[in-house]
Short mmCIF file of C-alpha atoms and ligand atoms in Angstrom, two decimals:
data_model
loop_
_atom_site.label_atom_id
_atom_site.label_comp_id
_atom_site.label_asym_id
_atom_site.label_seq_id
_atom_site.Cartn_x
_atom_site.Cartn_y
_atom_site.Cartn_z
CA MET A 1 -0.16 0.07 -0.15
CA SER A 2 1.11 3.73 -0.44
CA THR A 3 0.04 7.33 1.02
CA SER A 4 -1.74 7.53 -2.69
CA GLU A 5 -3.92 4.95 -1.98
CA TRP A 6 -5.00 6.93 0.90
CA LYS A 7 -7.57 10.04 0.79
CA PRO A 8 -7.34 12.52 4.06
CA ILE A 9 -11.05 13.15 5.28
CA ILE A 10 -11.01 16.01 7.85
CA GLY A 11 -14.41 18.14 9.39
CA LEU A 12 -13.61 21.72 11.03
CA GLU A 13 -14.81 22.60 14.13
CA ILE A 14 -14.03 26.25 14.79
CA HIS A 15 -14.76 28.53 17.88
CA ALA A 16 -14.67 32.28 17.39
CA GLU A 17 -15.37 34.46 20.86
CA MET A 18 -17.93 37.45 19.42
CA LEU A 19 -16.39 40.99 19.51
CA THR A 20 -18.81 42.15 21.52
CA GLN A 21 -19.09 44.81 24.64
CA SER A 22 -20.40 42.38 27.13
CA LYS A 23 -20.74 38.57 27.68
CA MET A 24 -22.94 36.44 26.63
CA PHE A 25 -25.60 36.41 29.57
CA SER A 26 -25.00 39.27 31.05
CA ALA A 27 -23.49 42.90 31.16
CA CYS A 28 -19.89 42.04 32.43
CA PRO A 29 -17.60 43.51 30.11
CA VAL A 30 -15.81 41.39 28.00
CA VAL A 31 -11.96 42.27 28.37
CA ASP A 32 -8.87 40.93 26.48
CA SER A 33 -8.51 37.84 28.72
CA VAL A 34 -4.76 37.35 28.11
CA GLU A 35 -3.69 41.18 28.66
CA ALA A 36 -6.18 41.65 31.65
CA GLU A 37 -5.44 40.91 35.31
CA PRO A 38 -7.22 37.55 36.17
CA ASN A 39 -10.98 37.95 37.72
CA THR A 40 -11.41 41.18 37.26
CA ALA A 41 -14.16 41.12 34.62
CA VAL A 42 -16.34 38.94 36.61
CA ASP A 43 -19.98 39.13 37.75
CA PRO A 44 -22.55 37.17 39.35
CA VAL A 45 -23.97 35.58 36.15
CA SER A 46 -20.04 34.57 35.02
CA LEU A 47 -18.89 33.36 38.21
CA GLY A 48 -22.15 30.98 38.00
CA LEU A 49 -23.18 32.05 41.56
CA PRO A 50 -26.57 30.30 42.60
CA GLY A 51 -29.64 32.47 41.46
CA THR A 52 -28.66 34.20 39.07
CA LEU A 53 -29.96 34.50 36.07
CA PRO A 54 -28.93 34.74 31.96
CA VAL A 55 -30.22 37.37 29.54
CA ILE A 56 -29.36 36.78 25.50
CA ASN A 57 -27.03 39.36 24.27
CA GLN A 58 -28.63 40.74 21.24
CA GLN A 59 -25.45 41.73 19.72
CA ALA A 60 -23.78 38.41 19.64
CA VAL A 61 -26.88 37.06 18.33
CA GLU A 62 -26.94 39.50 15.17
CA PHE A 63 -23.00 38.84 15.10
CA GLY A 64 -23.39 34.94 14.84
CA MET A 65 -26.20 35.92 12.08
CA MET A 66 -23.83 37.82 10.55
CA VAL A 67 -21.54 34.89 10.18
CA GLY A 68 -24.14 32.34 9.22
CA LEU A 69 -25.22 34.54 6.36
CA ALA A 70 -21.37 35.37 5.07
CA LEU A 71 -21.18 31.38 5.19
CA ASN A 72 -24.33 31.34 3.27
CA CYS A 73 -26.57 29.70 5.73
CA GLU A 74 -30.23 29.45 6.38
CA ILE A 75 -31.09 31.40 9.71
CA PRO A 76 -34.10 29.07 11.13
CA ASP A 77 -37.12 30.91 12.50
CA PHE A 78 -36.33 30.37 15.82
CA ASN A 79 -33.29 29.32 17.81
CA GLN A 80 -33.10 27.67 21.64
CA PHE A 81 -30.39 27.32 24.33
CA ALA A 82 -29.66 24.28 26.04
CA ARG A 83 -27.78 23.00 28.61
CA LYS A 84 -24.47 21.14 28.26
CA SER A 85 -23.67 19.36 31.49
CA TYR A 86 -20.07 18.51 32.66
CA PHE A 87 -17.74 19.33 35.45
CA TYR A 88 -14.60 20.94 35.05
CA PRO A 89 -12.70 24.30 37.50
CA ASP A 90 -12.89 26.60 34.86
CA LEU A 91 -17.11 26.12 34.41
CA PRO A 92 -18.32 27.13 38.00
CA LYS A 93 -22.17 26.42 36.92
CA GLY A 94 -21.61 22.59 36.18
CA PHE A 95 -22.65 23.13 33.25
CA GLN A 96 -22.38 25.13 29.89
CA ILE A 97 -25.10 27.40 27.84
CA SER A 98 -24.93 26.03 24.13
CA GLN A 99 -27.08 25.23 21.70
CA TYR A 100 -27.92 21.86 20.27
CA ASP A 101 -31.25 20.72 18.53
CA HIS A 102 -32.16 24.00 17.50
CA PRO A 103 -29.15 26.40 16.48
CA LEU A 104 -28.88 29.81 15.17
CA ALA A 105 -27.26 28.89 11.47
CA ILE A 106 -27.47 25.79 9.49
CA ASN A 107 -26.69 23.80 5.97
CA GLY A 108 -24.05 27.02 4.53
CA TRP A 109 -21.28 26.47 2.61
CA MET A 110 -17.73 28.71 1.73
CA ASP A 111 -15.98 28.27 -1.43
CA ILE A 112 -12.34 27.64 -1.25
CA GLU A 113 -9.40 28.35 -3.70
CA VAL A 114 -6.46 26.18 -3.04
CA THR A 115 -3.22 26.34 -4.11
CA PRO A 116 -1.93 22.80 -3.26
CA GLU A 117 1.85 21.79 -3.43
CA GLN A 118 1.93 19.85 -6.32
CA GLY A 119 -0.32 20.69 -9.36
CA GLU A 120 -2.79 22.92 -10.65
CA ALA A 121 -4.83 25.63 -8.48
CA TYR A 122 -8.28 24.65 -7.87
CA SER A 123 -11.55 25.96 -6.07
CA LYS A 124 -14.08 23.35 -4.19
CA ARG A 125 -17.09 23.64 -2.00
CA VAL A 126 -16.85 22.67 1.54
CA ARG A 127 -20.02 22.64 3.65
CA ILE A 128 -20.84 24.34 6.67
CA ARG A 129 -23.40 22.29 8.94
CA ARG A 130 -24.39 24.78 11.77
CA ALA A 131 -22.90 27.30 13.65
CA HIS A 132 -24.23 28.02 17.13
CA LEU A 133 -24.11 30.20 19.91
CA GLU A 134 -22.88 29.30 23.41
CA GLU A 135 -20.57 30.64 26.34
CA ASP A 136 -16.38 30.46 26.86
CA THR A 137 -15.16 28.74 29.76
CA GLY A 138 -12.48 30.07 32.12
CA LYS A 139 -9.43 29.85 32.01
CA LEU A 140 -7.07 27.39 33.86
CA THR A 141 -3.24 27.75 34.37
CA HIS A 142 -0.92 24.93 35.93
CA VAL A 143 1.45 26.10 38.72
CA ASP A 144 3.63 24.55 40.54
CA GLY A 145 1.30 22.68 43.53
CA GLY A 146 -1.67 23.00 41.68
CA SER A 147 -4.10 25.02 39.55
CA LEU A 148 -4.94 28.58 39.46
CA VAL A 149 -8.44 30.00 37.61
CA ASP A 150 -9.28 33.11 35.96
CA TYR A 151 -13.00 33.61 34.83
CA ASN A 152 -12.41 36.62 33.18
CA ARG A 153 -12.95 34.51 30.04
CA ALA A 154 -16.37 32.62 31.36
CA GLY A 155 -19.35 33.55 29.65
CA VAL A 156 -17.85 35.64 26.88
CA PRO A 157 -20.36 35.16 23.34
CA LEU A 158 -18.74 31.97 21.39
CA LEU A 159 -19.47 31.02 18.29
CA GLU A 160 -19.35 27.32 17.12
CA ILE A 161 -18.72 26.75 13.37
CA VAL A 162 -18.88 22.87 12.62
CA THR A 163 -18.00 22.04 8.85
CA GLU A 164 -18.98 18.50 6.59
CA PRO A 165 -15.98 15.92 6.63
CA ASP A 166 -15.49 18.00 2.88
CA ILE A 167 -11.68 18.71 3.40
CA ASN A 168 -9.17 16.76 1.48
CA SER A 169 -5.95 17.55 2.65
CA ALA A 170 -3.99 19.89 4.96
CA GLU A 171 -3.89 22.28 2.07
CA GLU A 172 -7.68 22.48 2.04
CA ALA A 173 -8.01 22.76 5.87
CA GLU A 174 -5.34 25.71 5.70
CA ALA A 175 -7.27 27.87 2.87
CA PHE A 176 -10.56 27.17 4.44
CA GLY A 177 -8.80 28.42 7.99
CA ARG A 178 -7.45 31.55 6.13
CA LYS A 179 -10.86 32.54 4.72
CA LEU A 180 -13.30 31.92 7.22
CA ARG A 181 -10.79 33.83 9.58
CA ALA A 182 -11.14 37.02 6.91
CA ILE A 183 -14.60 36.72 6.87
CA LEU A 184 -14.80 36.55 10.51
CA GLN A 185 -12.68 39.86 10.42
CA TYR A 186 -14.22 41.63 7.13
CA LEU A 187 -17.15 41.14 9.67
CA GLY A 188 -15.77 42.84 12.47
CA VAL A 189 -17.19 39.90 14.85
CA ASN A 190 -13.46 38.77 15.77
CA ASN A 191 -9.86 39.72 15.54
CA GLY A 192 -8.82 36.55 14.29
CA ASP A 193 -5.65 36.10 16.73
CA MET A 194 -5.09 32.54 17.15
CA SER A 195 -2.34 33.12 19.23
CA LYS A 196 -4.49 34.35 22.06
CA GLY A 197 -7.32 31.47 21.83
CA VAL A 198 -9.91 34.43 20.35
CA LEU A 199 -10.33 32.40 17.45
CA ARG A 200 -9.61 28.44 17.50
CA MET A 201 -9.61 25.39 14.95
CA GLU A 202 -10.10 22.08 15.89
CA PRO A 203 -9.47 19.65 13.04
CA ASN A 204 -11.11 15.87 12.95
CA ILE A 205 -8.87 13.50 11.35
CA SER A 206 -9.71 10.05 9.71
CA VAL A 207 -8.03 8.58 6.39
CA MET A 208 -10.20 6.79 3.66
CA HIS A 209 -8.84 3.71 1.48
CA THR A 210 -9.50 3.56 -2.00
CA GLY A 211 -11.55 0.26 -0.78
CA ASP A 212 -13.17 1.85 2.07
CA THR A 213 -16.99 1.97 1.78
CA GLY A 214 -17.27 4.14 5.09
CA TYR A 215 -15.88 6.41 7.23
CA ARG A 216 -12.85 5.10 9.97
CA MET A 217 -11.72 6.18 13.15
CA ARG A 218 -11.29 9.83 13.63
CA THR A 219 -9.13 11.59 16.02
CA GLU A 220 -9.27 15.55 16.89
CA VAL A 221 -6.60 18.09 17.64
CA LYS A 222 -7.34 20.81 19.97
CA ASN A 223 -5.08 23.57 20.77
CA LEU A 224 -3.50 24.66 17.64
CA ASN A 225 -2.46 28.35 18.09
CA SER A 226 -2.40 29.60 14.04
CA ILE A 227 -3.55 28.20 10.84
CA ARG A 228 0.24 27.38 10.13
CA ASN A 229 -0.28 24.33 13.04
CA VAL A 230 -3.72 23.32 11.87
CA TYR A 231 -1.60 22.37 8.56
CA ARG A 232 1.01 20.46 10.22
CA ALA A 233 -0.71 18.97 12.51
CA ILE A 234 -3.09 17.58 9.76
CA LYS A 235 -0.14 16.43 7.92
CA ALA A 236 1.35 14.40 10.85
CA GLU A 237 -1.74 13.19 11.83
CA VAL A 238 -2.75 11.32 8.49
CA GLU A 239 0.76 10.13 8.35
CA ARG A 240 0.60 8.63 11.69
CA GLN A 241 -3.20 7.18 10.82
CA ILE A 242 -1.83 5.70 7.53
CA LYS A 243 0.94 3.83 9.49
CA LEU A 244 -1.10 2.72 11.88
CA TRP A 245 -3.53 0.96 9.53
CA GLU A 246 -0.64 -0.14 7.25
CA SER A 247 1.17 -2.26 10.06
CA GLY A 248 -2.17 -3.98 10.58
CA ASP A 249 -2.75 -1.97 14.12
CA GLU A 250 -5.91 0.47 14.56
CA VAL A 251 -6.36 4.10 15.30
CA LYS A 252 -8.30 4.93 18.53
CA ARG A 253 -10.88 7.29 19.26
CA ALA A 254 -8.84 10.14 20.87
CA THR A 255 -8.00 13.80 21.75
CA LEU A 256 -4.91 15.09 20.42
CA GLY A 257 -2.65 18.28 21.23
CA TRP A 258 -0.19 19.56 19.26
CA ASP A 259 4.07 19.82 20.86
CA GLU A 260 5.27 22.96 18.79
CA GLY A 261 8.69 22.40 19.88
CA LYS A 262 8.78 19.03 18.41
CA GLN A 263 6.47 19.51 15.76
CA LYS A 264 4.28 16.04 16.74
CA VAL A 265 0.57 15.45 17.73
CA VAL A 266 0.71 13.79 21.16
CA ILE A 267 -2.17 11.79 22.65
CA GLN A 268 -4.18 13.56 25.32
CA ARG A 269 -6.91 11.30 26.24
CA TYR A 270 -8.13 8.09 24.27
CA LYS A 271 -12.17 8.57 24.54
CA GLU A 272 -13.76 5.13 25.35
CA SER A 273 -17.35 6.02 24.30
CA ALA A 274 -19.07 9.28 22.93
CA ASP A 275 -19.37 11.81 25.71
CA GLU A 276 -22.55 12.42 27.34
CA TYR A 277 -23.70 15.85 28.42
CA ARG A 278 -27.17 15.24 28.76
CA TYR A 279 -28.38 17.90 26.59
CA PHE A 280 -31.78 19.21 27.61
CA PRO A 281 -33.51 23.03 26.87
CA GLU A 282 -32.11 25.88 29.18
CA PRO A 283 -35.27 26.62 31.36
CA ASP A 284 -34.10 30.00 32.22
CA LEU A 285 -33.79 31.18 28.69
CA PRO A 286 -36.90 31.76 26.20
CA ILE A 287 -36.48 30.29 22.84
CA LEU A 288 -35.73 33.15 20.33
CA GLU A 289 -37.57 34.22 17.52
CA ILE A 290 -35.92 35.25 14.54
CA SER A 291 -37.85 37.45 12.21
CA ARG A 292 -37.41 37.44 8.71
CA GLU A 293 -37.21 41.81 8.77
CA TRP A 294 -33.97 41.21 10.73
CA VAL A 295 -32.40 38.40 8.54
CA GLU A 296 -33.07 40.81 5.51
CA ARG A 297 -31.43 43.80 7.80
CA VAL A 298 -28.38 41.81 8.55
CA ARG A 299 -28.09 40.24 5.10
CA GLU A 300 -28.09 43.80 3.73
CA ALA A 301 -25.73 45.82 6.02
CA LEU A 302 -23.06 42.90 5.15
CA PRO A 303 -20.15 44.57 4.08
CA GLU A 304 -17.45 43.60 1.22
CA LEU A 305 -16.86 39.96 1.76
CA PRO A 306 -13.11 38.26 0.62
CA ASP A 307 -14.89 36.97 -2.52
CA ALA A 308 -16.28 40.35 -3.71
CA LYS A 309 -12.96 41.78 -2.81
CA ARG A 310 -11.07 39.45 -4.79
CA GLU A 311 -13.79 39.88 -7.73
CA ARG A 312 -13.51 43.71 -7.60
CA PHE A 313 -9.78 42.95 -7.45
CA VAL A 314 -9.59 41.29 -10.83
CA GLN A 315 -12.40 43.40 -12.41
CA THR A 316 -11.29 47.13 -11.68
CA LEU A 317 -7.55 46.35 -10.95
CA GLY A 318 -6.76 43.72 -13.24
CA LEU A 319 -4.83 41.61 -10.54
CA SER A 320 -5.01 37.68 -11.81
CA GLN A 321 -6.91 35.80 -9.49
CA TYR A 322 -3.77 33.93 -7.92
CA ASP A 323 -2.78 37.91 -6.94
CA ALA A 324 -6.23 38.65 -5.70
CA THR A 325 -6.77 35.95 -3.67
CA VAL A 326 -3.78 36.18 -2.03
CA LEU A 327 -3.93 39.70 -1.06
CA GLY A 328 -7.46 39.13 -0.19
CA GLN A 329 -7.42 36.70 1.86
CA ASP A 330 -6.20 38.11 4.96
CA LYS A 331 -7.97 41.09 6.30
CA ALA A 332 -4.62 43.07 7.52
CA VAL A 333 -2.85 42.34 3.98
CA ALA A 334 -6.15 43.20 2.00
CA ASP A 335 -6.02 46.57 4.26
CA TYR A 336 -2.23 47.07 3.74
CA TYR A 337 -2.63 46.65 -0.13
CA GLU A 338 -5.30 49.07 0.26
CA ALA A 339 -3.40 51.51 1.85
CA VAL A 340 -0.43 51.18 -0.60
CA LEU A 341 -2.68 51.99 -3.08
CA ALA A 342 -4.58 55.02 -1.65
CA GLU A 343 -0.87 56.14 -1.71
CA GLY A 344 -0.66 56.25 -5.58
CA ALA A 345 0.70 53.17 -6.27
CA ASN A 346 -0.04 51.42 -9.45
CA PRO A 347 -2.16 48.27 -8.49
CA LYS A 348 -0.59 45.65 -10.23
CA SER A 349 3.33 46.82 -9.45
CA ALA A 350 2.24 47.07 -5.87
CA ALA A 351 0.44 43.57 -5.83
CA ASN A 352 3.68 41.61 -7.48
CA TRP A 353 6.11 43.92 -4.38
CA ILE A 354 4.15 42.82 -1.97
CA ILE A 355 3.58 39.34 -3.37
CA SER A 356 6.57 38.27 -4.31
CA SER A 357 9.16 40.66 -2.24
CA LEU A 358 7.90 41.84 0.79
CA PHE A 359 6.52 38.70 2.18
CA SER A 360 9.89 36.84 1.11
CA VAL A 361 11.35 39.86 3.52
CA MET A 362 8.72 39.19 5.95
CA ASN A 363 9.15 35.35 6.12
CA ASN A 364 13.03 35.78 5.85
CA ALA A 365 12.61 37.68 9.13
CA GLY A 366 9.59 35.03 10.62
CA VAL A 367 6.96 37.46 10.39
CA GLU A 368 3.63 36.31 9.88
CA ARG A 369 1.73 37.70 6.89
CA GLU A 370 -0.92 39.33 9.45
CA LEU A 371 1.31 41.75 10.80
CA ILE A 372 2.18 43.12 7.60
CA GLY A 373 0.14 46.53 8.61
CA GLU A 374 2.71 46.77 12.27
CA THR A 375 6.20 46.55 10.03
CA SER A 376 8.75 49.05 9.71
CA ILE A 377 7.83 49.52 6.19
CA SER A 378 4.56 51.39 6.68
CA ALA A 379 1.90 51.89 3.34
CA ALA A 380 3.07 55.18 2.09
CA SER A 381 7.06 54.04 2.07
CA PHE A 382 6.22 51.03 0.34
CA ALA A 383 4.20 52.78 -2.10
CA GLU A 384 7.07 55.10 -2.78
CA LEU A 385 9.58 52.17 -3.39
CA VAL A 386 6.98 50.52 -6.04
CA THR A 387 6.54 54.09 -7.22
CA LEU A 388 10.29 54.78 -7.70
CA VAL A 389 11.27 51.41 -9.65
CA ASP A 390 8.09 51.98 -11.78
CA SER A 391 9.21 55.50 -13.00
CA GLY A 392 12.66 54.37 -13.54
CA THR A 393 14.38 56.44 -10.95
CA ILE A 394 15.62 52.84 -9.82
CA ASN A 395 15.80 49.83 -11.45
CA LYS A 396 14.03 46.18 -9.72
CA GLY A 397 17.14 45.13 -8.30
CA THR A 398 18.08 48.14 -6.46
CA GLY A 399 14.60 48.21 -5.64
CA LEU A 400 14.89 44.97 -3.65
CA ASP A 401 17.99 46.31 -1.78
CA VAL A 402 16.12 49.54 -0.67
CA LEU A 403 13.38 47.24 0.06
CA ASN A 404 15.95 44.97 2.76
CA LYS A 405 17.27 48.52 3.65
CA MET A 406 14.17 50.07 4.62
CA TRP A 407 12.99 46.96 6.56
CA ALA A 408 16.08 46.48 8.46
CA SER A 409 16.07 50.72 9.21
CA GLY A 410 12.47 51.63 9.32
CA GLN A 411 13.59 54.67 6.70
CA GLY A 412 11.41 55.81 3.54
CA ALA A 413 12.67 54.60 -0.05
CA LYS A 414 13.08 57.77 -1.16
CA GLN A 415 15.51 59.07 2.01
CA ILE A 416 17.68 55.48 0.99
CA VAL A 417 17.77 56.28 -2.57
CA GLU A 418 18.90 59.99 -2.19
CA ALA A 419 21.05 59.32 1.14
CA GLU A 420 22.98 56.40 -0.81
CA GLY A 421 22.79 57.90 -4.35
CA LEU A 422 20.74 55.04 -5.71
CA ALA A 423 18.86 56.86 -8.45
CA GLN A 424 19.63 55.19 -11.70
CA VAL A 425 21.36 56.44 -14.41
CA SER A 426 19.72 56.43 -17.47
CA ASP A 427 21.95 59.18 -18.50
CA THR A 428 22.58 58.42 -22.59
CA SER A 429 26.35 60.08 -22.51
CA ALA A 430 27.12 58.97 -19.18
CA ILE A 431 26.41 55.42 -19.82
CA ALA A 432 27.42 55.17 -23.20
CA VAL A 433 31.64 56.02 -22.30
CA VAL A 434 30.85 53.26 -19.79
CA VAL A 435 29.70 50.52 -22.77
CA ALA A 436 32.92 51.62 -24.54
CA GLU A 437 35.39 51.27 -21.41
CA VAL A 438 34.04 47.70 -21.72
CA LEU A 439 33.97 47.25 -25.00
CA ALA A 440 37.96 48.18 -25.15
CA ALA A 441 38.59 45.74 -22.35
CA ASN A 442 36.41 42.74 -23.08
CA THR A 443 37.70 42.40 -27.18
CA ALA A 444 37.27 38.46 -27.11
CA VAL A 445 34.04 38.42 -25.38
CA VAL A 446 33.11 40.74 -28.28
CA ALA A 447 34.61 38.67 -30.79
CA ARG A 448 32.61 35.74 -29.61
CA TYR A 449 29.34 37.51 -29.85
CA LEU A 450 30.49 39.00 -33.27
CA GLY A 451 31.12 34.89 -34.16
CA GLY A 452 27.77 34.06 -33.78
CA GLU A 453 27.48 33.34 -29.76
CA GLU A 454 24.63 35.72 -28.94
CA LYS A 455 24.68 34.34 -25.11
CA VAL A 456 27.72 36.33 -24.03
CA PHE A 457 25.59 39.46 -24.66
CA GLY A 458 24.46 38.95 -21.05
CA ALA A 459 28.34 38.61 -19.88
CA LEU A 460 29.22 41.91 -21.60
CA MET A 461 26.01 43.57 -20.11
CA GLY A 462 26.85 42.46 -16.44
CA GLN A 463 30.16 44.59 -16.95
CA CYS A 464 28.50 47.13 -17.62
CA MET A 465 25.95 46.90 -15.18
CA LYS A 466 29.06 46.40 -12.82
CA ALA A 467 30.65 49.60 -14.11
CA LEU A 468 27.49 51.32 -12.89
CA LYS A 469 27.39 49.72 -10.30
CA GLY A 470 23.86 48.15 -10.42
CA LYS A 471 22.54 51.98 -11.20
CA GLY A 472 22.25 51.53 -15.09
CA ASN A 473 19.06 51.79 -16.43
CA PRO A 474 18.69 48.14 -18.34
CA ALA A 475 17.30 49.33 -21.28
CA VAL A 476 19.47 52.46 -21.93
CA VAL A 477 22.50 50.08 -21.39
CA THR A 478 21.10 47.22 -23.43
CA GLU A 479 20.61 49.72 -26.27
CA LEU A 480 23.50 51.48 -26.53
CA LEU A 481 25.20 48.03 -26.34
CA LYS A 482 23.98 46.74 -29.36
CA GLU A 483 24.33 49.94 -30.65
CA GLN A 484 27.94 50.05 -30.69
CA ILE A 485 28.79 46.32 -31.29
CA ASP A 486 26.81 47.00 -34.11
CA LYS A 487 28.81 49.66 -35.57
CA MET A 488 31.79 47.19 -35.18
CA ARG A 489 30.47 44.47 -37.44
P1 LIG B 1 -19.52 14.86 17.04
O1 LIG B 1 -21.35 15.22 17.35
O2 LIG B 1 -19.06 13.56 18.21
O3 LIG B 1 -18.93 16.23 17.93
P2 LIG B 1 -20.50 15.63 14.75
O4 LIG B 1 -20.58 14.34 13.65
O5 LIG B 1 -20.72 16.39 15.13
O6 LIG B 1 -19.63 14.74 15.94
O7 LIG B 1 -18.52 15.86 13.85
C1 LIG B 1 -17.80 16.52 14.59
C2 LIG B 1 -16.94 17.45 13.52
O8 LIG B 1 -16.10 16.55 13.08
C3 LIG B 1 -17.17 18.17 12.06
O9 LIG B 1 -16.47 18.64 11.71
C4 LIG B 1 -17.12 16.98 11.27
O10 LIG B 1 -17.39 17.18 9.86
C5 LIG B 1 -16.43 15.82 11.29
N1 LIG B 1 -16.35 14.26 11.21
C6 LIG B 1 -17.43 13.75 11.04
N2 LIG B 1 -16.78 12.61 10.74
C7 LIG B 1 -15.81 12.36 10.84
C8 LIG B 1 -14.52 11.31 10.30
N3 LIG B 1 -15.09 10.25 9.48
N4 LIG B 1 -13.50 11.82 9.71
C9 LIG B 1 -12.96 13.18 9.98
N5 LIG B 1 -14.03 14.08 10.35
C10 LIG B 1 -15.16 13.66 10.54
MG1 LIG B 2 -18.94 18.87 18.66
#
């Protein structure tokens, strides 16, 4: 057997905290649960004290509806909260208020654009099974001799989005994750910061053999703090499962974690049987009827979403589908790109410079794309660079040097070009002198060229550029070289 006979089957469960002012069921403020002093944003409801009663946060319902509509879901006429009972110290009530039989949104889909490691880019549709509202739990920190609990996060509105198992590779999961995150960010309902846990993606993974007629046992990976790690964990887990099946062993139902240091999945616990949560309708909350007027009002107010943005980039700016997808799929990148355009840069050149150059500079420095707006290269100075190259003031090679210097020093493009005298030499008479000198010093190469060996032209060109310290306008140098050599024929 070989890996080509195995197909990964992946479904994602996504938890997104909603960026509301107050918690899901009380007026207690929502704070940054990583930055804030522990247990400073708590109230009797989020602490689950006896005698407290929950009240549904209307803004959270509307945010959840926005996500449902953006994911092409139906919004049923009513939804209902339910109690999910389990005991854990971060859940003081002994149950979580969630939704079960009657979620806020159902039966949606999202199209993804995938660029596999090998082969052509393609798009495919991933079905969304449901999106429902619930409350987040508190946070435990294990320390020497015990555990600490912080209830700031307890009761923060959480939207759980569940896909059908339509995802068949780590690349597809990555594309799905990026686009979903962009949608949440564009809607303004979540900031997409997976490192802080406000957005969490948990893949359910199994593998299917070519001869299989049904699904095999699946595992679930938790605690992934970036989309990159979702990708890596899926790759590793698919490989682990294939090995197990091929060696005659079997995959056991389990919850896994990701060990960042070892780049390995680790088994956290085996699941002998399905969890029994004793769901029942939450008696302290009414059924929530959703009027069609409300749904339509929310639908009409939706902002431009990634697909629409990509099409606008293609239609009105003339970008390729690929470039438009890459620039549109992270809100931070799209914002940066549009800020660069607002500073007057040419749309196609700016797209090229971001995708082929700025991304690699950032990549080399280990800076994630979502931080593009926070680097030392402001949109204004990046636009300056693009325009300096477009206008011929500097050539592409110099442009790359300048970009690296901008990254290192935080100085503007113009400032660097002026300070270092990097402006391109387009002055024909100055270049003509250099060309003549190079030809005189390389008579043997010239003879070969005249003898029909056209490829040595590049060597002569290189000599001229070197003599011009890389600042020669390549078009002018080429033209003058040809002109002077032709005179020698
Ligand atoms: P549960 O009710 O136990 O949470 P679900 O059937 O609701 O399980 O599925 C949870 C997630 O697991 C969904 O995203 C679904 O797409 C995914 N999933 C279901 N079956 C498989 C499978 N065989 N392999 C991979 N993912 C699966
Ligand atoms: Mg589930």
